[in-house]
XYZ file of C-alpha atoms in Angstrom:
737
model
C -92.132 -259.382 -54.771
C -91.886 -258.884 -58.519
C -93.916 -260.636 -61.149
C -91.234 -260.282 -63.775
C -91.517 -261.489 -67.385
C -89.099 -261.105 -70.268
C -88.397 -262.158 -73.825
C -85.052 -262.167 -75.612
C -84.319 -262.420 -79.332
C -81.205 -262.269 -81.450
C -81.530 -259.130 -83.562
C -78.790 -258.140 -85.983
C -76.211 -260.122 -84.005
C -77.067 -258.617 -80.610
C -79.566 -259.566 -77.951
C -82.747 -257.518 -77.617
C -84.473 -258.082 -74.267
C -87.892 -256.751 -73.286
C -88.841 -256.988 -69.597
C -91.915 -256.002 -67.598
C -93.157 -256.408 -64.027
C -90.187 -255.078 -62.063
C -90.050 -251.314 -62.671
C -92.823 -248.665 -62.870
C -95.538 -251.126 -61.872
C -98.195 -248.432 -61.384
C -98.052 -247.353 -64.999
C -100.617 -248.942 -67.313
C -97.745 -250.421 -69.269
C -93.995 -250.401 -68.566
C -91.176 -252.121 -70.445
C -87.447 -252.145 -69.816
C -85.620 -252.672 -73.111
C -81.966 -253.689 -73.424
C -79.994 -253.832 -76.667
C -76.313 -254.513 -76.365
C -75.639 -252.589 -73.160
C -77.997 -249.717 -73.955
C -80.959 -249.787 -71.591
C -84.107 -247.668 -71.396
C -87.535 -247.603 -69.790
C -90.760 -246.915 -71.677
C -94.063 -246.318 -69.870
C -97.586 -245.776 -71.164
C -100.550 -244.313 -69.289
C -103.960 -243.247 -70.532
C -106.961 -241.481 -69.044
C -109.994 -243.698 -68.574
C -112.305 -240.858 -69.561
C -112.049 -238.084 -72.087
C -112.150 -234.498 -70.933
C -115.517 -232.822 -71.607
C -115.447 -230.926 -74.876
C -112.159 -232.530 -76.007
C -112.138 -232.332 -79.806
C -108.745 -233.877 -80.618
C -106.667 -236.896 -79.622
C -104.228 -235.727 -76.874
C -101.315 -238.127 -77.389
C -97.924 -236.985 -76.117
C -94.598 -238.805 -76.395
C -91.677 -237.649 -74.249
C -88.227 -239.063 -75.002
C -85.551 -238.136 -72.436
C -81.814 -238.780 -72.383
C -80.274 -238.705 -68.907
C -76.605 -237.755 -68.811
C -75.893 -240.303 -66.098
C -76.646 -242.934 -68.767
C -73.221 -242.186 -70.255
C -71.489 -241.332 -66.971
C -71.590 -237.596 -67.608
C -72.604 -234.516 -65.623
C -74.783 -232.018 -67.508
C -73.239 -228.694 -68.445
C -74.597 -225.322 -67.403
C -75.005 -223.632 -64.055
C -77.743 -225.866 -62.624
C -76.063 -229.162 -63.574
C -79.301 -230.935 -64.367
C -81.200 -231.803 -67.491
C -83.384 -228.951 -68.699
C -86.005 -228.587 -71.397
C -85.895 -231.117 -74.252
C -83.036 -230.768 -76.690
C -83.646 -230.774 -80.427
C -82.527 -234.395 -80.588
C -84.973 -235.417 -77.846
C -87.775 -233.531 -79.595
C -87.054 -235.218 -82.923
C -86.993 -238.707 -81.395
C -90.252 -237.957 -79.567
C -91.827 -237.080 -82.929
C -90.273 -240.161 -84.512
C -92.051 -242.360 -81.951
C -95.341 -240.444 -82.090
C -95.808 -240.654 -85.853
C -96.308 -244.442 -86.308
C -98.262 -244.820 -83.039
C -100.864 -242.096 -83.506
C -102.728 -243.615 -86.520
C -103.243 -246.907 -84.647
C -105.700 -245.467 -82.132
C -109.368 -245.586 -83.171
C -111.045 -242.591 -84.783
C -112.914 -240.520 -82.265
C -110.804 -241.656 -79.305
C -110.236 -238.549 -77.180
C -108.747 -239.935 -73.950
C -105.334 -238.529 -73.065
C -102.411 -240.895 -73.682
C -98.847 -240.273 -72.542
C -95.737 -242.274 -73.429
C -92.496 -241.544 -71.576
C -89.178 -243.024 -72.746
C -86.135 -242.587 -70.488
C -82.613 -243.582 -71.527
C -81.029 -245.107 -68.410
C -77.794 -246.503 -69.832
C -75.955 -245.904 -73.095
C -73.147 -248.162 -74.287
C -72.052 -245.571 -76.904
C -72.487 -248.225 -79.597
C -76.232 -248.785 -80.043
C -78.538 -245.852 -80.778
C -81.403 -245.720 -78.262
C -84.023 -244.162 -80.572
C -85.037 -247.449 -82.259
C -85.073 -249.317 -78.940
C -87.288 -246.590 -77.490
C -89.830 -246.987 -80.282
C -89.939 -250.751 -79.743
C -90.283 -250.386 -75.961
C -93.032 -247.755 -76.326
C -94.955 -250.087 -78.627
C -94.627 -252.929 -76.105
C -95.735 -250.693 -73.220
C -98.862 -249.640 -75.137
C -99.611 -253.253 -76.038
C -99.516 -254.134 -72.307
C -101.497 -251.102 -71.146
C -104.959 -252.118 -72.296
C -105.385 -248.911 -74.315
C -107.250 -249.304 -77.617
C -104.018 -249.512 -79.591
C -104.071 -251.471 -82.862
C -100.414 -252.420 -82.587
C -97.829 -253.442 -81.828
C -95.354 -251.875 -84.209
C -91.757 -252.776 -84.852
C -88.950 -250.390 -85.783
C -85.548 -250.820 -87.391
C -82.627 -248.778 -88.710
C -80.914 -249.638 -91.993
C -77.531 -248.507 -93.289
C -75.899 -249.041 -96.685
C -72.237 -249.979 -96.302
C -70.113 -251.202 -99.218
C -73.279 -251.766 -101.240
C -74.979 -253.990 -98.645
C -77.923 -253.247 -96.376
C -76.921 -253.404 -92.714
C -79.535 -253.811 -89.968
C -79.102 -251.564 -86.925
C -75.506 -250.513 -87.641
C -73.486 -249.344 -84.654
C -72.489 -245.731 -84.195
C -68.973 -246.175 -85.567
C -70.327 -248.059 -88.594
C -72.670 -245.207 -89.502
C -69.652 -243.081 -90.422
C -69.155 -245.312 -93.480
C -72.832 -245.634 -94.364
C -74.444 -244.005 -97.393
C -77.856 -244.278 -95.761
C -79.489 -243.683 -92.406
C -83.061 -244.968 -92.660
C -85.585 -245.646 -89.892
C -88.767 -247.598 -90.609
C -91.683 -248.428 -88.320
C -94.561 -250.675 -89.241
C -97.119 -253.229 -88.211
C -97.102 -256.857 -89.275
C -99.043 -255.996 -92.432
C -97.789 -252.602 -93.563
C -95.324 -249.724 -93.249
C -96.382 -246.833 -91.018
C -93.457 -244.412 -91.017
C -90.166 -243.744 -92.821
C -87.444 -241.240 -91.925
C -84.113 -241.103 -93.726
C -81.109 -239.280 -95.071
C -79.061 -240.635 -97.960
C -76.175 -239.849 -100.268
C -77.970 -239.614 -103.615
C -79.348 -243.151 -103.764
C -81.688 -244.446 -106.446
C -85.395 -245.083 -105.975
C -84.717 -248.818 -106.204
C -82.101 -248.666 -103.437
C -84.401 -246.673 -101.169
C -87.379 -248.952 -101.741
C -85.197 -252.006 -101.126
C -83.975 -250.525 -97.851
C -87.533 -249.781 -96.702
C -88.684 -253.325 -97.394
C -85.530 -254.770 -95.777
C -86.304 -252.768 -92.630
C -89.971 -253.785 -92.602
C -88.990 -257.432 -92.792
C -86.615 -256.912 -89.852
C -89.503 -255.436 -87.838
C -91.369 -258.742 -87.884
C -89.105 -260.436 -85.317
C -89.640 -257.528 -82.935
C -93.409 -257.601 -83.381
C -93.441 -261.325 -82.590
C -91.320 -260.701 -79.485
C -93.820 -258.108 -78.236
C -96.681 -260.555 -78.820
C -94.767 -263.162 -76.791
C -94.215 -260.678 -73.950
C -97.912 -259.740 -73.847
C -98.848 -263.415 -73.842
C -96.452 -264.164 -70.957
C -97.219 -261.127 -68.815
C -100.847 -260.638 -69.711
C -102.093 -257.231 -70.829
C -104.251 -255.030 -68.632
C -108.001 -255.359 -69.283
C -108.782 -253.825 -72.653
C -110.439 -250.433 -72.557
C -113.965 -250.827 -73.839
C -114.076 -248.180 -76.513
C -116.547 -248.383 -79.362
C -116.354 -245.916 -82.201
C -119.678 -244.074 -82.155
C -122.108 -244.843 -84.959
C -122.892 -241.456 -86.466
C -124.441 -242.569 -89.749
C -127.742 -240.793 -89.044
C -125.945 -237.574 -88.128
C -123.794 -237.908 -91.243
C -126.894 -238.155 -93.424
C -128.294 -234.994 -91.840
C -125.085 -233.046 -92.422
C -124.791 -234.337 -95.978
C -128.309 -233.305 -96.783
C -127.694 -229.719 -95.706
C -123.964 -229.130 -96.298
C -122.797 -231.396 -99.161
C -123.777 -228.962 -101.889
C -121.938 -226.121 -100.171
C -118.869 -228.287 -99.604
C -118.707 -229.257 -103.279
C -119.078 -225.643 -104.322
C -116.323 -224.565 -101.938
C -113.879 -227.133 -103.283
C -114.371 -225.848 -106.800
C -112.633 -222.635 -105.752
C -108.930 -222.818 -106.495
C -107.884 -219.983 -104.202
C -107.237 -221.236 -100.662
C -108.671 -218.241 -98.798
C -111.821 -218.141 -100.953
C -112.255 -221.883 -100.434
C -111.912 -221.529 -96.675
C -114.448 -218.701 -96.585
C -116.961 -220.773 -98.582
C -116.415 -223.798 -96.312
C -116.863 -221.627 -93.242
C -120.186 -220.349 -94.591
C -121.402 -223.880 -95.419
C -120.413 -225.132 -91.971
C -122.037 -222.186 -90.182
C -125.304 -222.706 -92.072
C -125.409 -226.417 -91.203
C -124.410 -225.747 -87.609
C -127.295 -223.339 -87.132
C -129.756 -225.965 -88.319
C -128.312 -229.109 -86.691
C -126.541 -228.243 -83.420
C -128.559 -228.330 -80.229
C -130.038 -224.973 -79.231
C -133.162 -223.480 -77.715
C -134.840 -223.688 -81.108
C -133.497 -227.192 -81.749
C -133.392 -229.063 -78.401
C -132.984 -232.450 -80.084
C -130.002 -231.462 -82.203
C -126.489 -232.939 -81.993
C -123.740 -231.542 -79.774
C -121.192 -229.185 -81.265
C -118.372 -231.742 -80.779
C -120.320 -234.414 -82.661
C -121.257 -231.945 -85.386
C -117.594 -230.938 -85.906
C -116.523 -234.582 -86.252
C -119.354 -235.407 -88.643
C -118.825 -232.306 -90.777
C -115.123 -233.134 -91.127
C -116.024 -236.699 -92.132
C -118.504 -235.497 -94.780
C -115.996 -232.963 -96.080
C -113.325 -235.662 -96.336
C -115.582 -238.152 -98.127
C -116.797 -235.518 -100.595
C -113.289 -234.498 -101.621
C -111.822 -238.001 -101.661
C -114.608 -239.461 -103.792
C -114.288 -236.597 -106.247
C -110.547 -237.196 -106.688
C -110.954 -240.970 -107.074
C -113.752 -240.661 -109.645
C -112.593 -237.674 -111.707
C -108.786 -237.897 -111.196
C -108.975 -234.122 -110.772
C -107.619 -232.327 -107.721
C -109.111 -229.606 -105.534
C -107.417 -226.903 -107.624
C -108.149 -228.626 -110.948
C -104.726 -230.237 -111.416
C -104.058 -233.755 -112.630
C -102.814 -236.215 -110.021
C -99.174 -235.922 -111.199
C -99.171 -232.176 -111.901
C -97.026 -229.702 -109.927
C -98.275 -226.208 -109.102
C -96.760 -223.127 -110.843
C -93.272 -222.323 -109.520
C -91.413 -219.041 -109.297
C -87.826 -219.097 -108.008
C -85.629 -216.063 -107.408
C -82.056 -215.844 -106.130
C -80.490 -212.782 -104.499
C -83.677 -211.416 -102.934
C -81.731 -209.748 -100.086
C -78.494 -208.408 -101.630
C -76.780 -207.440 -98.358
C -77.114 -210.932 -96.888
C -74.528 -213.546 -97.799
C -77.053 -215.489 -99.883
C -80.839 -215.494 -100.265
C -83.717 -216.847 -102.334
C -87.477 -216.581 -102.640
C -89.186 -219.832 -103.595
C -92.897 -219.840 -104.390
C -94.899 -222.906 -105.407
C -98.589 -222.207 -105.745
C -99.693 -220.735 -102.428
C -96.623 -221.964 -100.515
C -93.692 -219.563 -100.189
C -90.393 -219.423 -98.326
C -87.761 -216.735 -97.915
C -84.478 -218.585 -97.361
C -81.291 -216.884 -96.178
C -77.751 -218.290 -95.968
C -75.177 -216.855 -93.567
C -71.508 -217.835 -93.690
C -69.455 -217.840 -90.514
C -66.126 -219.024 -89.198
C -65.289 -221.874 -86.846
C -66.140 -219.515 -83.972
C -69.777 -219.748 -85.134
C -69.995 -223.542 -84.915
C -72.747 -224.928 -82.694
C -71.532 -227.030 -79.783
C -74.058 -229.692 -78.756
C -73.614 -231.759 -75.610
C -74.883 -235.322 -76.139
C -74.512 -238.686 -74.419
C -71.969 -239.692 -77.045
C -69.922 -236.534 -76.422
C -69.861 -232.917 -77.504
C -70.313 -232.473 -81.235
C -69.711 -229.410 -83.412
C -72.278 -228.484 -86.037
C -70.895 -226.589 -89.012
C -74.207 -226.762 -90.861
C -77.441 -225.512 -89.298
C -80.925 -225.060 -90.736
C -83.695 -223.284 -88.847
C -87.304 -223.314 -90.017
C -89.848 -220.746 -88.833
C -93.606 -221.028 -89.351
C -95.322 -217.795 -88.204
C -99.142 -217.801 -87.938
C -99.539 -215.124 -90.624
C -98.345 -217.664 -93.199
C -101.810 -219.266 -93.051
C -103.731 -216.060 -92.491
C -104.182 -216.560 -88.759
C -103.215 -214.969 -85.484
C -101.334 -216.936 -82.882
C -98.784 -216.955 -80.139
C -95.152 -216.616 -81.159
C -92.411 -217.780 -78.825
C -90.138 -220.778 -78.688
C -89.599 -223.224 -81.516
C -92.419 -225.750 -81.833
C -91.927 -229.498 -82.274
C -93.228 -229.171 -85.822
C -90.670 -226.463 -86.635
C -87.866 -228.646 -85.261
C -89.076 -231.572 -87.376
C -89.494 -229.666 -90.630
C -86.125 -227.965 -90.209
C -84.363 -231.276 -89.604
C -86.036 -232.836 -92.644
C -84.680 -230.042 -94.846
C -81.266 -230.343 -93.145
C -81.155 -234.053 -94.006
C -82.055 -233.316 -97.620
C -79.208 -230.820 -98.081
C -76.312 -232.214 -96.032
C -75.415 -234.800 -98.689
C -74.399 -232.149 -101.256
C -72.299 -229.906 -99.011
C -68.617 -229.375 -99.873
C -65.909 -230.752 -97.613
C -64.438 -228.576 -94.897
C -61.138 -228.521 -96.764
C -62.794 -227.120 -99.889
C -65.084 -224.672 -98.079
C -64.047 -223.959 -94.469
C -67.169 -222.000 -93.532
C -69.856 -222.567 -90.928
C -73.208 -222.381 -92.740
C -76.479 -221.299 -91.161
C -79.705 -221.408 -93.175
C -82.985 -219.853 -92.077
C -86.294 -220.515 -93.808
C -89.069 -218.025 -93.127
C -92.381 -219.463 -94.308
C -94.399 -216.488 -95.530
C -97.233 -218.441 -97.184
C -98.319 -222.024 -96.610
C -100.662 -224.307 -98.467
C -98.900 -227.638 -98.495
C -95.352 -228.835 -98.067
C -93.506 -225.814 -96.747
C -90.677 -228.167 -95.726
C -90.028 -229.051 -99.362
C -90.197 -225.365 -100.311
C -87.533 -224.887 -97.647
C -85.328 -227.503 -99.320
C -85.615 -225.781 -102.704
C -85.194 -222.254 -101.337
C -82.246 -223.111 -99.100
C -80.498 -224.895 -101.962
C -80.759 -221.707 -104.037
C -79.714 -219.513 -101.091
C -76.503 -221.509 -100.609
C -75.742 -221.334 -104.324
C -76.328 -217.578 -104.195
C -73.894 -217.379 -101.252
C -71.167 -219.088 -103.258
C -71.320 -222.423 -101.436
C -69.967 -224.942 -103.978
C -72.748 -227.540 -103.725
C -72.229 -230.802 -105.582
C -75.655 -230.345 -107.163
C -78.871 -228.418 -106.389
C -81.554 -230.226 -104.376
C -85.312 -230.111 -104.870
C -88.122 -231.667 -102.862
C -91.729 -232.681 -103.400
C -94.558 -233.883 -101.154
C -96.726 -236.742 -102.349
C -100.195 -237.631 -101.082
C -102.480 -240.650 -101.161
C -106.212 -241.215 -101.269
C -107.120 -244.852 -100.787
C -110.555 -246.373 -100.276
C -112.750 -249.169 -101.596
C -113.256 -247.294 -104.880
C -109.570 -247.031 -105.780
C -106.211 -245.420 -105.114
C -104.851 -242.053 -106.219
C -101.254 -240.925 -105.668
C -101.017 -237.121 -105.722
C -97.958 -235.031 -106.583
C -97.254 -231.751 -104.767
C -100.158 -231.930 -102.344
C -102.109 -228.966 -101.027
C -102.683 -228.418 -97.335
C -106.276 -229.653 -97.678
C -105.103 -232.798 -99.500
C -102.660 -233.463 -96.679
C -105.386 -232.817 -94.122
C -107.997 -235.014 -95.823
C -105.715 -237.631 -97.392
C -104.061 -240.801 -96.117
C -100.354 -240.151 -96.610
C -97.699 -237.459 -96.446
C -94.755 -238.773 -98.453
C -91.846 -236.359 -98.928
C -88.923 -237.002 -101.264
C -85.912 -234.723 -101.755
C -82.877 -235.219 -103.941
C -80.696 -234.161 -106.832
C -80.710 -235.155 -110.472
C -78.506 -238.088 -109.413
C -80.519 -239.549 -106.557
C -82.473 -239.252 -103.313
C -81.005 -237.447 -100.308
C -83.989 -237.659 -97.955
C -87.228 -239.600 -97.661
C -89.956 -239.137 -95.073
C -93.361 -240.788 -94.888
C -96.274 -240.523 -92.474
C -99.425 -242.603 -92.786
C -102.881 -241.917 -91.378
C -104.307 -245.326 -92.260
C -103.126 -248.793 -91.244
C -100.096 -248.663 -93.523
C -99.337 -248.875 -97.243
C -97.975 -251.573 -99.505
C -94.781 -251.893 -101.518
C -96.670 -251.279 -104.778
C -98.036 -247.934 -103.563
C -94.570 -246.870 -102.379
C -93.050 -247.808 -105.728
C -95.673 -245.750 -107.567
C -95.166 -242.777 -105.254
C -91.371 -242.871 -105.685
C -91.612 -243.001 -109.485
C -94.095 -240.133 -109.566
C -91.980 -238.128 -107.137
C -88.924 -238.581 -109.380
C -90.654 -236.858 -112.288
C -91.858 -234.080 -109.992
C -88.381 -233.491 -108.517
C -86.808 -233.104 -111.943
C -89.531 -230.672 -113.019
C -88.897 -228.541 -109.920
C -85.125 -228.629 -110.539
C -85.709 -227.255 -114.039
C -87.662 -224.347 -112.557
C -84.924 -223.707 -109.986
C -82.337 -223.644 -112.778
C -84.159 -220.682 -114.289
C -83.120 -218.685 -111.220
C -79.588 -220.063 -110.783
C -77.936 -222.953 -112.586
C -74.859 -223.317 -110.386
C -73.169 -221.833 -107.347
C -71.638 -218.402 -107.738
C -67.885 -218.418 -108.305
C -67.061 -216.772 -104.983
C -68.719 -215.627 -101.786
C -70.425 -212.217 -101.825
C -68.841 -208.928 -100.845
C -70.520 -208.916 -97.429
C -69.416 -212.440 -96.507
C -66.145 -213.048 -94.665
C -63.216 -214.440 -96.605
C -61.601 -217.481 -95.067
C -58.192 -218.818 -95.976
C -56.480 -221.866 -94.518
C -52.875 -222.655 -93.830
C -51.109 -225.477 -92.040
C -48.280 -225.312 -89.561
C -46.354 -228.043 -87.747
C -48.132 -229.147 -84.591
C -45.076 -228.269 -82.496
C -45.375 -224.663 -83.703
C -48.939 -224.172 -82.404
C -47.643 -222.845 -79.073
C -45.653 -220.171 -80.961
C -48.827 -218.877 -82.633
C -51.006 -218.968 -79.529
C -48.416 -217.747 -77.059
C -48.523 -217.816 -73.283
C -52.153 -217.445 -72.210
C -53.123 -216.637 -75.801
C -51.062 -213.445 -75.814
C -49.631 -213.852 -79.321
C -52.853 -214.810 -81.096
C -54.711 -211.941 -79.415
C -52.029 -209.554 -80.636
C -52.388 -210.908 -84.179
C -56.174 -210.472 -84.090
C -56.055 -206.982 -82.548
C -53.364 -205.733 -84.915
C -54.560 -207.191 -88.223
C -58.339 -207.181 -87.590
C -58.635 -210.771 -88.862
C -60.221 -213.648 -86.910
C -57.816 -216.518 -86.372
C -58.664 -220.026 -85.188
C -56.168 -222.827 -84.622
C -57.095 -226.518 -84.847
C -55.335 -229.314 -82.964
C -53.894 -230.716 -86.193
C -52.138 -227.448 -87.060
C -54.807 -226.148 -89.442
C -55.237 -222.386 -89.123
C -58.259 -220.541 -90.479
C -58.003 -216.803 -91.035
C -61.194 -214.843 -91.710
C -61.907 -211.223 -92.551
C -63.901 -209.099 -94.959
C -60.630 -207.367 -95.884
C -58.069 -209.319 -97.876
C -55.265 -207.119 -96.545
C -56.092 -208.229 -92.999
C -55.931 -211.869 -94.037
C -52.600 -211.351 -95.797
C -51.150 -209.537 -92.787
C -52.215 -212.297 -90.414
C -50.851 -215.013 -92.717
C -47.537 -213.202 -93.010
C -47.333 -212.811 -89.234
C -48.100 -216.466 -88.573
C -45.653 -217.540 -91.267
C -42.948 -215.479 -89.653
C -43.608 -217.229 -86.337
C -43.623 -220.756 -87.672
C -41.662 -220.964 -90.897
C -37.904 -220.863 -91.449
C -36.234 -218.669 -94.089
C -34.861 -220.513 -97.112
C -31.449 -219.887 -98.608
C -31.586 -218.519 -102.132
C -34.971 -216.808 -101.723
C -35.666 -213.075 -102.012
C -37.449 -211.285 -99.157
C -38.657 -207.767 -98.536
C -37.190 -206.267 -95.377
C -36.639 -203.115 -93.359
C -33.358 -201.654 -92.209
C -33.264 -201.666 -88.411
C -29.652 -200.596 -87.790
C -26.768 -199.154 -89.816
C -23.196 -199.889 -88.670
C -19.742 -199.262 -90.098
C -19.459 -202.711 -91.661
C -23.003 -203.000 -93.032
C -26.674 -202.921 -92.019
C -29.002 -205.184 -90.078
C -32.256 -205.888 -91.878
C -35.473 -207.340 -90.449
C -36.607 -209.550 -93.332
C -38.633 -212.503 -91.979
C -41.002 -211.599 -89.200
C -38.805 -211.050 -86.183
C -35.714 -212.476 -87.874
C -32.811 -210.092 -88.628
C -29.752 -210.579 -90.790
C -26.633 -208.672 -91.766
C -26.104 -207.100 -95.175
C -22.331 -206.701 -95.219
C -20.985 -203.498 -96.721
C -19.647 -205.557 -99.620
C -23.167 -206.856 -100.336
C -24.949 -203.500 -100.588
C -23.870 -202.559 -104.110
C -21.985 -204.320 -106.893
C -19.446 -201.507 -106.719
C -17.367 -200.647 -103.650
C -19.215 -198.804 -100.856
C -17.179 -196.631 -98.508
C -19.818 -196.437 -95.775
C -23.285 -198.071 -95.538
C -24.870 -194.804 -94.334
C -24.202 -193.331 -97.770
C -26.963 -195.591 -99.154
C -29.053 -196.810 -96.216
C -30.929 -195.394 -93.248
C -32.992 -196.922 -90.479
C -36.611 -197.676 -91.478
C -35.804 -197.954 -95.189
C -37.526 -200.763 -97.137
C -35.106 -202.952 -99.085
C -35.087 -206.238 -101.006
C -32.608 -208.848 -99.821
C -31.536 -212.314 -100.894
C -30.751 -214.899 -98.244
C -27.262 -216.064 -99.201
C -27.003 -218.617 -96.439
C -25.722 -219.035 -92.902
C -22.222 -218.857 -91.514
C -20.581 -221.466 -89.275
C -22.270 -219.952 -86.231
C -25.742 -219.976 -87.836
C -25.835 -216.237 -88.464
C -27.785 -215.008 -91.458
C -25.945 -213.614 -94.501
C -28.045 -211.274 -96.689
C -27.333 -209.486 -99.954
C -28.915 -206.412 -101.519
C -26.768 -206.317 -104.613
C -28.222 -209.604 -105.889
C -31.722 -208.077 -106.047
C -33.079 -205.246 -108.204
C -34.213 -202.776 -105.527
C -36.951 -201.388 -107.747
C -38.668 -204.632 -108.795
C -37.489 -207.147 -106.192
C -36.250 -209.451 -108.926
C -33.031 -211.372 -108.566
C -30.062 -210.223 -110.709
C -26.715 -211.766 -111.535
C -23.604 -210.141 -110.068
C -20.048 -210.740 -111.081
C -18.273 -211.596 -107.860
C -14.963 -209.894 -107.107
C -12.283 -211.389 -104.953
C -12.963 -210.623 -101.326
C -10.310 -209.041 -99.196
C -9.054 -210.542 -95.986
C -10.686 -207.627 -94.156
C -14.043 -208.559 -95.687
C -13.658 -212.158 -94.579
C -12.725 -211.151 -91.076
C -15.591 -208.712 -90.633
C -18.335 -210.615 -92.465
C -21.043 -211.766 -90.101
C -19.698 -210.086 -86.956
C -21.679 -207.504 -85.051
C -18.586 -205.232 -84.802
C -15.110 -205.079 -86.351
C -12.549 -207.340 -84.855
C -9.575 -205.740 -83.181
C -6.241 -206.678 -84.799
C -4.401 -209.362 -82.873
C -1.206 -208.105 -81.180
C 1.980 -209.894 -82.126
C 4.206 -211.030 -79.277
C 7.824 -209.884 -79.430
C 10.263 -212.776 -79.677
C 12.389 -213.612 -76.657
C 16.020 -212.887 -76.730
C 16.856 -216.549 -76.640
C 14.612 -217.253 -79.635
C 15.936 -217.222 -83.144
């Protein structure tokens, strides 16, 4: 019934199996991939004709994690998977980025890749396997795909590169790097690192690319065994004649437009040049033999790209007149919004970001339900890209895939320098509002958010800066560009983003629009990016050189204390009664961890102190020899009872009120009076013995007292709630002597 084919290779000590022919047989390409015991299905389908008027390549990648894969039931009311999570969106983008450039220019047929995680062994990450399976499915589909690609993850553990480390191993890794590439070149890099050098990062990239080769060979073997679908007969249209026509009319206007340094002026000039050429060349009643509007748009873009690229290669001058390694003017400002917990305005050329830091408590942590279990995020970064930032109108609603991706890139760049939870027990949320954009708003987000956290008093290890590098590569030469403009990103061959501190790289991301780049180009880009990062850090230091000494006046204060685990029930109380009473009475927010760590938060230090004192009274034991402040709760003939340690009371015997003799305690004490007492110890029955005379009642400082001999009456009455009645003596019998 099934025409099943499979290949199996040993990959990083585990078997990788790719199978086809049994499942999803109506798809153009379908591959079941198994790594360890993680299993997923990747399918690829493409339309055999392009939609009329389609002017872009409609490729979509959908990565889906099914909760049954880990034996879990989804949360929520409906108990089924809903819209894609942020993780699913990011992995979809991760797969899309190396695949997209390998389709021919001008191809407009819709292509859809669907990756479904069917089984998760909680050891092997499915994202890399999904990329491999998607590549294999496309290779089998017959679509005009210039693959296959391979993908690999690399960790750095104890100084050694580790291929495809397991989930528990990643905890010890200083690097999480994903690389995808063809047999010849690298197509995509995504990473987060703990301040690694350029040499370490480059070595990891090349190590991963080498590991991709076994996977690529396995896909070739699978295609050879199973046989790919008939190849789609797509020929890139020859538009040389149309290109000559557009050049003749529009080239002069394009060159003039790209001499304008201001983005909006440049766009207006380009729009005028395009409109003039369109009037003369596009088919109309006056020009029935002209080209279609879709063809004209493609050709004009091609002429525009060639004009700019050739100019940069020949002159080594950029669109805005900069040298290839020159960074745009930078203006950094901290404390833009004084009532927020921390804020910054970062402007680089015509790219600008308002970044805001908000500090919260453990109650503000984000709970995320994943196949591997529910995780708690104490650090969040949200990136917003409104249409006005590029001078356009547009629909505003949910977060786009691009916004998810740019926000996560900035998150990766900053997480390496965060303080430990013990040193800074806050939940941190960063928001980057892009107010202007002309190239690399994600790296502006890194710089601005670093300053915002420093302004909020977050004790970062070091500030982080980021820079976007570009590439123009053709037969006439290669130019690596620092701090690229939006047009250079749009017309160039590479978007290479590097973020890090003065000590090393914390994040590296690369996307390629051509068939990959070489190790030499990557090495040049990394070296040039290093100089750019340090220059940007110097400009950031002009705004703020280090984190502020404490959090701002509008941020909550958080203090931590630890109690024995067996005392947690005393703080929480039955049904949470005690902890609610503490919160309602003191006004502080109190959270209790399973290990006995208690976090107390409030904008008022008095509230924190009151809550700490309350919790201490519930969990701690009074120590003999220490002085405490108390309140008289009852005065009796033989002394006074004093509440001195939370709910704990003790007796101050009449002989312990004053150094001199006291006839009656009421002569000196009354109920509700505040007094200082010293805990003298405990009697044989465990009752507390307190003294006032050993403490200066004005200052609370301990004083020396010359002890007098105690009477038998004192000994008898000390520590009792009431005087003892004298024991009656029995009269002797007559027969007794």
